[in-house]
């Protein structure tokens, strides 16, 4: 258990938790600090001392992009460097909350303070909203020293930032750690500090009957530095499609990182089970084991933006560095 915190930074990025009604529908709104302090006055029991910062522009998290992951990571690092906090609570919309939690798990890998993300399915102030329970529950989890690394707090449950997925869109228990096999070997050497140095473009390609070389070639031509294939089952795909396999081989020769995860909600990649899996492995794909889409995307992005080359990215992608692949 970590030490209880004394100085908390609440970093508000937008999302449903602070939205207010507009003519076009619910939209992120400024002024949430005053609403939060007014509500805290009604809470019973101790809460940590906190400061507040809005990250501009405030976003509906459906508009969140990888550049915003970097913006959030930079804001956290700057606050820590200035000595402003010993923990961060990041308020975020739910649509891409799991993606941001995963990305920050890698972008803040070296950070010693806890970072906790939360949001709400209904705006604060709406009848029966989960906003205040999620927000003050997060503060109490941090205050009690229960949070280590990057985590997500939702509906009373503390979840691993690099394992969580949004599984429901209409219930308060919308988030859970996907039930995936996590048995990858932990890294024997210390992972690198993943400080952003260059742009990175990671593209996801779900496999489906009919996918072929044209899709791979188009994504590579778009500038993809990594191609994350969501494979069938244990990491299989159309290995008897010679043009498709050759397109993968050509992409790999061009320096594109080829990575694989399972598209099954509870799946994991084991290329050796089927010949169609080993065919993908032989084309240059590396296994993401039981990583979720969110974790694999965030991990590839963090590795590439840190300036690692193809071989280095492949090396670290296959190894557990923060609990994303191993229990």
PDB file of C-alpha atoms in Angstrom, residues 84-255:
ATOM      1  CA  UNK A  84       2.496  20.690  -6.743  1.00  0.00           C
ATOM      2  CA  UNK A  85       1.146  17.243  -5.924  1.00  0.00           C
ATOM      3  CA  UNK A  86       1.863  13.729  -4.750  1.00  0.00           C
ATOM      4  CA  UNK A  87      -1.097  12.234  -6.648  1.00  0.00           C
ATOM      5  CA  UNK A  88      -3.257  13.106  -9.657  1.00  0.00           C
ATOM      6  CA  UNK A  89      -6.965  12.519 -10.178  1.00  0.00           C
ATOM      7  CA  UNK A  90      -7.824  12.855 -13.850  1.00  0.00           C
ATOM      8  CA  UNK A  91     -11.482  13.471 -14.775  1.00  0.00           C
ATOM      9  CA  UNK A  92     -12.233  12.092 -18.237  1.00  0.00           C
ATOM     10  CA  UNK A  93     -15.136  11.128 -20.474  1.00  0.00           C
ATOM     11  CA  UNK A  94     -16.067   7.447 -20.550  1.00  0.00           C
ATOM     12  CA  UNK A  95     -16.037   6.738 -24.297  1.00  0.00           C
ATOM     13  CA  UNK A  96     -12.234   6.628 -24.483  1.00  0.00           C
ATOM     14  CA  UNK A  97     -11.430   6.470 -20.775  1.00  0.00           C
ATOM     15  CA  UNK A  98      -9.940   2.963 -21.052  1.00  0.00           C
ATOM     16  CA  UNK A  99      -7.743   4.041 -23.980  1.00  0.00           C
ATOM     17  CA  UNK A 100      -6.339   6.985 -22.025  1.00  0.00           C
ATOM     18  CA  UNK A 101      -5.803   4.871 -18.905  1.00  0.00           C
ATOM     19  CA  UNK A 102      -3.835   2.353 -20.964  1.00  0.00           C
ATOM     20  CA  UNK A 103      -1.767   4.951 -22.806  1.00  0.00           C
ATOM     21  CA  UNK A 104      -0.898   6.797 -19.588  1.00  0.00           C
ATOM     22  CA  UNK A 105       0.119   3.502 -17.972  1.00  0.00           C
ATOM     23  CA  UNK A 106       3.017   3.414 -20.435  1.00  0.00           C
ATOM     24  CA  UNK A 107       3.659   7.126 -20.928  1.00  0.00           C
ATOM     25  CA  UNK A 108       3.988   7.564 -17.141  1.00  0.00           C
ATOM     26  CA  UNK A 109       5.731   4.251 -16.533  1.00  0.00           C
ATOM     27  CA  UNK A 110       8.575   5.804 -14.545  1.00  0.00           C
ATOM     28  CA  UNK A 111       6.385   8.085 -12.438  1.00  0.00           C
ATOM     29  CA  UNK A 112       6.402   7.270  -8.728  1.00  0.00           C
ATOM     30  CA  UNK A 113       3.148   8.993  -7.762  1.00  0.00           C
ATOM     31  CA  UNK A 114      -0.305   7.423  -8.288  1.00  0.00           C
ATOM     32  CA  UNK A 115      -2.496   8.612 -11.153  1.00  0.00           C
ATOM     33  CA  UNK A 116      -6.179   7.745 -10.937  1.00  0.00           C
ATOM     34  CA  UNK A 117      -8.747   8.276 -13.712  1.00  0.00           C
ATOM     35  CA  UNK A 118     -12.495   8.472 -13.288  1.00  0.00           C
ATOM     36  CA  UNK A 119     -15.585   9.845 -14.980  1.00  0.00           C
ATOM     37  CA  UNK A 120     -19.335   9.343 -14.940  1.00  0.00           C
ATOM     38  CA  UNK A 121     -22.136   7.863 -16.991  1.00  0.00           C
ATOM     39  CA  UNK A 122     -24.443  10.739 -16.016  1.00  0.00           C
ATOM     40  CA  UNK A 123     -23.467  14.393 -15.489  1.00  0.00           C
ATOM     41  CA  UNK A 124     -22.943  15.708 -11.975  1.00  0.00           C
ATOM     42  CA  UNK A 125     -26.217  17.134 -10.717  1.00  0.00           C
ATOM     43  CA  UNK A 126     -28.415  14.801 -12.774  1.00  0.00           C
ATOM     44  CA  UNK A 127     -30.860  12.729 -10.701  1.00  0.00           C
ATOM     45  CA  UNK A 128     -29.207   9.510  -9.617  1.00  0.00           C
ATOM     46  CA  UNK A 129     -25.866  10.433 -11.191  1.00  0.00           C
ATOM     47  CA  UNK A 130     -22.760   8.392 -10.447  1.00  0.00           C
ATOM     48  CA  UNK A 131     -20.541  11.465 -10.789  1.00  0.00           C
ATOM     49  CA  UNK A 132     -20.036  12.387  -7.143  1.00  0.00           C
ATOM     50  CA  UNK A 133     -19.689   8.785  -5.885  1.00  0.00           C
ATOM     51  CA  UNK A 134     -17.031   8.149  -8.533  1.00  0.00           C
ATOM     52  CA  UNK A 135     -15.199  11.404  -7.861  1.00  0.00           C
ATOM     53  CA  UNK A 136     -15.197  11.332  -4.067  1.00  0.00           C
ATOM     54  CA  UNK A 137     -14.663   7.580  -4.060  1.00  0.00           C
ATOM     55  CA  UNK A 138     -11.536   8.212  -6.137  1.00  0.00           C
ATOM     56  CA  UNK A 139     -10.318  10.833  -3.687  1.00  0.00           C
ATOM     57  CA  UNK A 140     -10.809   8.474  -0.758  1.00  0.00           C
ATOM     58  CA  UNK A 141      -9.002   5.627  -2.524  1.00  0.00           C
ATOM     59  CA  UNK A 142      -6.047   7.939  -3.117  1.00  0.00           C
ATOM     60  CA  UNK A 143      -6.191   9.331   0.403  1.00  0.00           C
ATOM     61  CA  UNK A 144      -6.070   5.799   1.841  1.00  0.00           C
ATOM     62  CA  UNK A 145      -2.969   4.945  -0.184  1.00  0.00           C
ATOM     63  CA  UNK A 146      -4.762   2.232  -2.166  1.00  0.00           C
ATOM     64  CA  UNK A 147      -3.594   3.391  -5.608  1.00  0.00           C
ATOM     65  CA  UNK A 148      -0.297   2.408  -7.224  1.00  0.00           C
ATOM     66  CA  UNK A 149       0.693   3.388 -10.756  1.00  0.00           C
ATOM     67  CA  UNK A 150      -2.054   4.343 -13.214  1.00  0.00           C
ATOM     68  CA  UNK A 151      -5.473   3.052 -12.241  1.00  0.00           C
ATOM     69  CA  UNK A 152      -9.148   3.674 -13.003  1.00  0.00           C
ATOM     70  CA  UNK A 153     -11.854   4.007 -10.342  1.00  0.00           C
ATOM     71  CA  UNK A 154     -15.438   3.422 -11.380  1.00  0.00           C
ATOM     72  CA  UNK A 155     -18.610   2.288  -9.607  1.00  0.00           C
ATOM     73  CA  UNK A 156     -16.687   1.640  -6.406  1.00  0.00           C
ATOM     74  CA  UNK A 157     -14.073  -0.596  -8.050  1.00  0.00           C
ATOM     75  CA  UNK A 158     -10.361   0.075  -8.507  1.00  0.00           C
ATOM     76  CA  UNK A 159      -9.157  -1.232 -11.891  1.00  0.00           C
ATOM     77  CA  UNK A 160      -5.759  -1.675 -13.545  1.00  0.00           C
ATOM     78  CA  UNK A 161      -5.151   1.070 -16.101  1.00  0.00           C
ATOM     79  CA  UNK A 162      -3.614  -1.268 -18.689  1.00  0.00           C
ATOM     80  CA  UNK A 163      -6.207  -4.043 -18.339  1.00  0.00           C
ATOM     81  CA  UNK A 164      -9.511  -2.216 -18.281  1.00  0.00           C
ATOM     82  CA  UNK A 165     -12.103  -1.963 -21.061  1.00  0.00           C
ATOM     83  CA  UNK A 166     -15.483  -0.294 -21.371  1.00  0.00           C
ATOM     84  CA  UNK A 167     -17.891  -3.196 -21.694  1.00  0.00           C
ATOM     85  CA  UNK A 168     -21.260  -1.455 -21.324  1.00  0.00           C
ATOM     86  CA  UNK A 169     -22.677   1.852 -22.496  1.00  0.00           C
ATOM     87  CA  UNK A 170     -25.827   2.060 -20.379  1.00  0.00           C
ATOM     88  CA  UNK A 171     -24.912   1.076 -16.827  1.00  0.00           C
ATOM     89  CA  UNK A 172     -22.829   2.405 -13.950  1.00  0.00           C
ATOM     90  CA  UNK A 173     -20.663  -0.742 -13.911  1.00  0.00           C
ATOM     91  CA  UNK A 174     -19.511   0.044 -17.439  1.00  0.00           C
ATOM     92  CA  UNK A 175     -15.832  -0.816 -16.883  1.00  0.00           C
ATOM     93  CA  UNK A 176     -14.111  -4.073 -16.038  1.00  0.00           C
ATOM     94  CA  UNK A 177     -10.784  -5.803 -16.451  1.00  0.00           C
ATOM     95  CA  UNK A 178     -11.223  -8.045 -19.481  1.00  0.00           C
ATOM     96  CA  UNK A 179     -10.905 -11.758 -18.523  1.00  0.00           C
ATOM     97  CA  UNK A 180      -7.810 -12.463 -20.615  1.00  0.00           C
ATOM     98  CA  UNK A 181      -5.013 -14.942 -19.993  1.00  0.00           C
ATOM     99  CA  UNK A 182      -1.987 -13.060 -18.701  1.00  0.00           C
ATOM    100  CA  UNK A 183       0.992 -15.363 -18.605  1.00  0.00           C
ATOM    101  CA  UNK A 184       3.703 -13.519 -20.525  1.00  0.00           C
ATOM    102  CA  UNK A 185       7.181 -13.381 -19.062  1.00  0.00           C
ATOM    103  CA  UNK A 186       7.986 -10.202 -17.207  1.00  0.00           C
ATOM    104  CA  UNK A 187      10.860  -8.183 -18.600  1.00  0.00           C
ATOM    105  CA  UNK A 188      14.174  -9.390 -17.176  1.00  0.00           C
ATOM    106  CA  UNK A 189      15.735  -5.979 -17.773  1.00  0.00           C
ATOM    107  CA  UNK A 190      14.413  -2.605 -16.697  1.00  0.00           C
ATOM    108  CA  UNK A 191      12.084  -1.088 -19.323  1.00  0.00           C
ATOM    109  CA  UNK A 192      13.100   2.194 -20.925  1.00  0.00           C
ATOM    110  CA  UNK A 193      11.710   5.539 -19.851  1.00  0.00           C
ATOM    111  CA  UNK A 194       9.095   6.275 -22.511  1.00  0.00           C
ATOM    112  CA  UNK A 195       9.436  10.022 -22.902  1.00  0.00           C
ATOM    113  CA  UNK A 196       7.868  11.339 -26.132  1.00  0.00           C
ATOM    114  CA  UNK A 197      10.397  12.342 -28.766  1.00  0.00           C
ATOM    115  CA  UNK A 198       8.628  12.000 -32.112  1.00  0.00           C
ATOM    116  CA  UNK A 199       5.163  11.569 -33.671  1.00  0.00           C
ATOM    117  CA  UNK A 200       3.796   8.044 -33.902  1.00  0.00           C
ATOM    118  CA  UNK A 201       0.977   6.557 -35.925  1.00  0.00           C
ATOM    119  CA  UNK A 202      -0.484   3.215 -34.885  1.00  0.00           C
ATOM    120  CA  UNK A 203      -3.309   1.707 -36.943  1.00  0.00           C
ATOM    121  CA  UNK A 204      -5.628  -1.145 -35.961  1.00  0.00           C
ATOM    122  CA  UNK A 205      -6.769  -3.709 -38.529  1.00  0.00           C
ATOM    123  CA  UNK A 206      -9.473  -6.115 -37.336  1.00  0.00           C
ATOM    124  CA  UNK A 207      -9.371  -9.338 -39.332  1.00  0.00           C
ATOM    125  CA  UNK A 208     -12.628 -10.418 -40.981  1.00  0.00           C
ATOM    126  CA  UNK A 209     -13.577 -12.681 -43.865  1.00  0.00           C
ATOM    127  CA  UNK A 210     -12.615 -10.650 -46.927  1.00  0.00           C
ATOM    128  CA  UNK A 211      -9.681  -8.723 -45.480  1.00  0.00           C
ATOM    129  CA  UNK A 212      -6.704  -8.837 -47.796  1.00  0.00           C
ATOM    130  CA  UNK A 213      -3.537  -7.308 -49.134  1.00  0.00           C
ATOM    131  CA  UNK A 214      -5.284  -4.123 -50.269  1.00  0.00           C
ATOM    132  CA  UNK A 215      -6.227  -3.199 -46.709  1.00  0.00           C
ATOM    133  CA  UNK A 216      -2.697  -3.761 -45.428  1.00  0.00           C
ATOM    134  CA  UNK A 217      -1.145  -1.795 -48.289  1.00  0.00           C
ATOM    135  CA  UNK A 218      -3.550   1.112 -47.831  1.00  0.00           C
ATOM    136  CA  UNK A 219      -2.789   1.400 -44.119  1.00  0.00           C
ATOM    137  CA  UNK A 220       0.951   1.249 -44.696  1.00  0.00           C
ATOM    138  CA  UNK A 221       0.639   3.877 -47.448  1.00  0.00           C
ATOM    139  CA  UNK A 222      -1.216   6.113 -44.967  1.00  0.00           C
ATOM    140  CA  UNK A 223       1.960   6.363 -42.896  1.00  0.00           C
ATOM    141  CA  UNK A 224       1.372   3.706 -40.257  1.00  0.00           C
ATOM    142  CA  UNK A 225       4.477   2.970 -38.208  1.00  0.00           C
ATOM    143  CA  UNK A 226       2.777   0.053 -36.494  1.00  0.00           C
ATOM    144  CA  UNK A 227      -0.063  -2.168 -37.608  1.00  0.00           C
ATOM    145  CA  UNK A 228      -2.019  -3.855 -34.817  1.00  0.00           C
ATOM    146  CA  UNK A 229      -3.902  -6.857 -36.178  1.00  0.00           C
ATOM    147  CA  UNK A 230      -6.907  -8.017 -34.192  1.00  0.00           C
ATOM    148  CA  UNK A 231      -6.689 -11.678 -35.100  1.00  0.00           C
ATOM    149  CA  UNK A 232      -9.149 -14.506 -34.760  1.00  0.00           C
ATOM    150  CA  UNK A 233      -9.061 -16.742 -31.695  1.00  0.00           C
ATOM    151  CA  UNK A 234      -5.514 -17.552 -30.598  1.00  0.00           C
ATOM    152  CA  UNK A 235      -3.877 -15.376 -33.234  1.00  0.00           C
ATOM    153  CA  UNK A 236      -4.980 -16.820 -36.547  1.00  0.00           C
ATOM    154  CA  UNK A 237      -5.768 -15.245 -39.893  1.00  0.00           C
ATOM    155  CA  UNK A 238      -5.930 -15.965 -43.645  1.00  0.00           C
ATOM    156  CA  UNK A 239      -2.440 -17.464 -43.871  1.00  0.00           C
ATOM    157  CA  UNK A 240      -3.248 -19.199 -47.195  1.00  0.00           C
ATOM    158  CA  UNK A 241      -3.885 -15.810 -48.827  1.00  0.00           C
ATOM    159  CA  UNK A 242      -0.466 -15.361 -50.460  1.00  0.00           C
ATOM    160  CA  UNK A 243      -0.934 -11.667 -51.418  1.00  0.00           C
ATOM    161  CA  UNK A 244      -2.072 -10.850 -47.880  1.00  0.00           C
ATOM    162  CA  UNK A 245       0.955 -12.561 -46.328  1.00  0.00           C
ATOM    163  CA  UNK A 246       3.291 -10.909 -48.826  1.00  0.00           C
ATOM    164  CA  UNK A 247       1.793  -7.500 -48.030  1.00  0.00           C
ATOM    165  CA  UNK A 248       2.574  -8.124 -44.359  1.00  0.00           C
ATOM    166  CA  UNK A 249       6.114  -9.242 -45.180  1.00  0.00           C
ATOM    167  CA  UNK A 250       6.667  -6.170 -47.331  1.00  0.00           C
ATOM    168  CA  UNK A 251       5.357  -3.877 -44.594  1.00  0.00           C
ATOM    169  CA  UNK A 252       7.736  -5.474 -42.124  1.00  0.00           C
ATOM    170  CA  UNK A 253      10.675  -5.055 -44.510  1.00  0.00           C
ATOM    171  CA  UNK A 254       9.770  -1.359 -44.717  1.00  0.00           C
ATOM    172  CA  UNK A 255      10.148  -1.050 -40.950  1.00  0.00           C
TER     173      UNK A 255
END
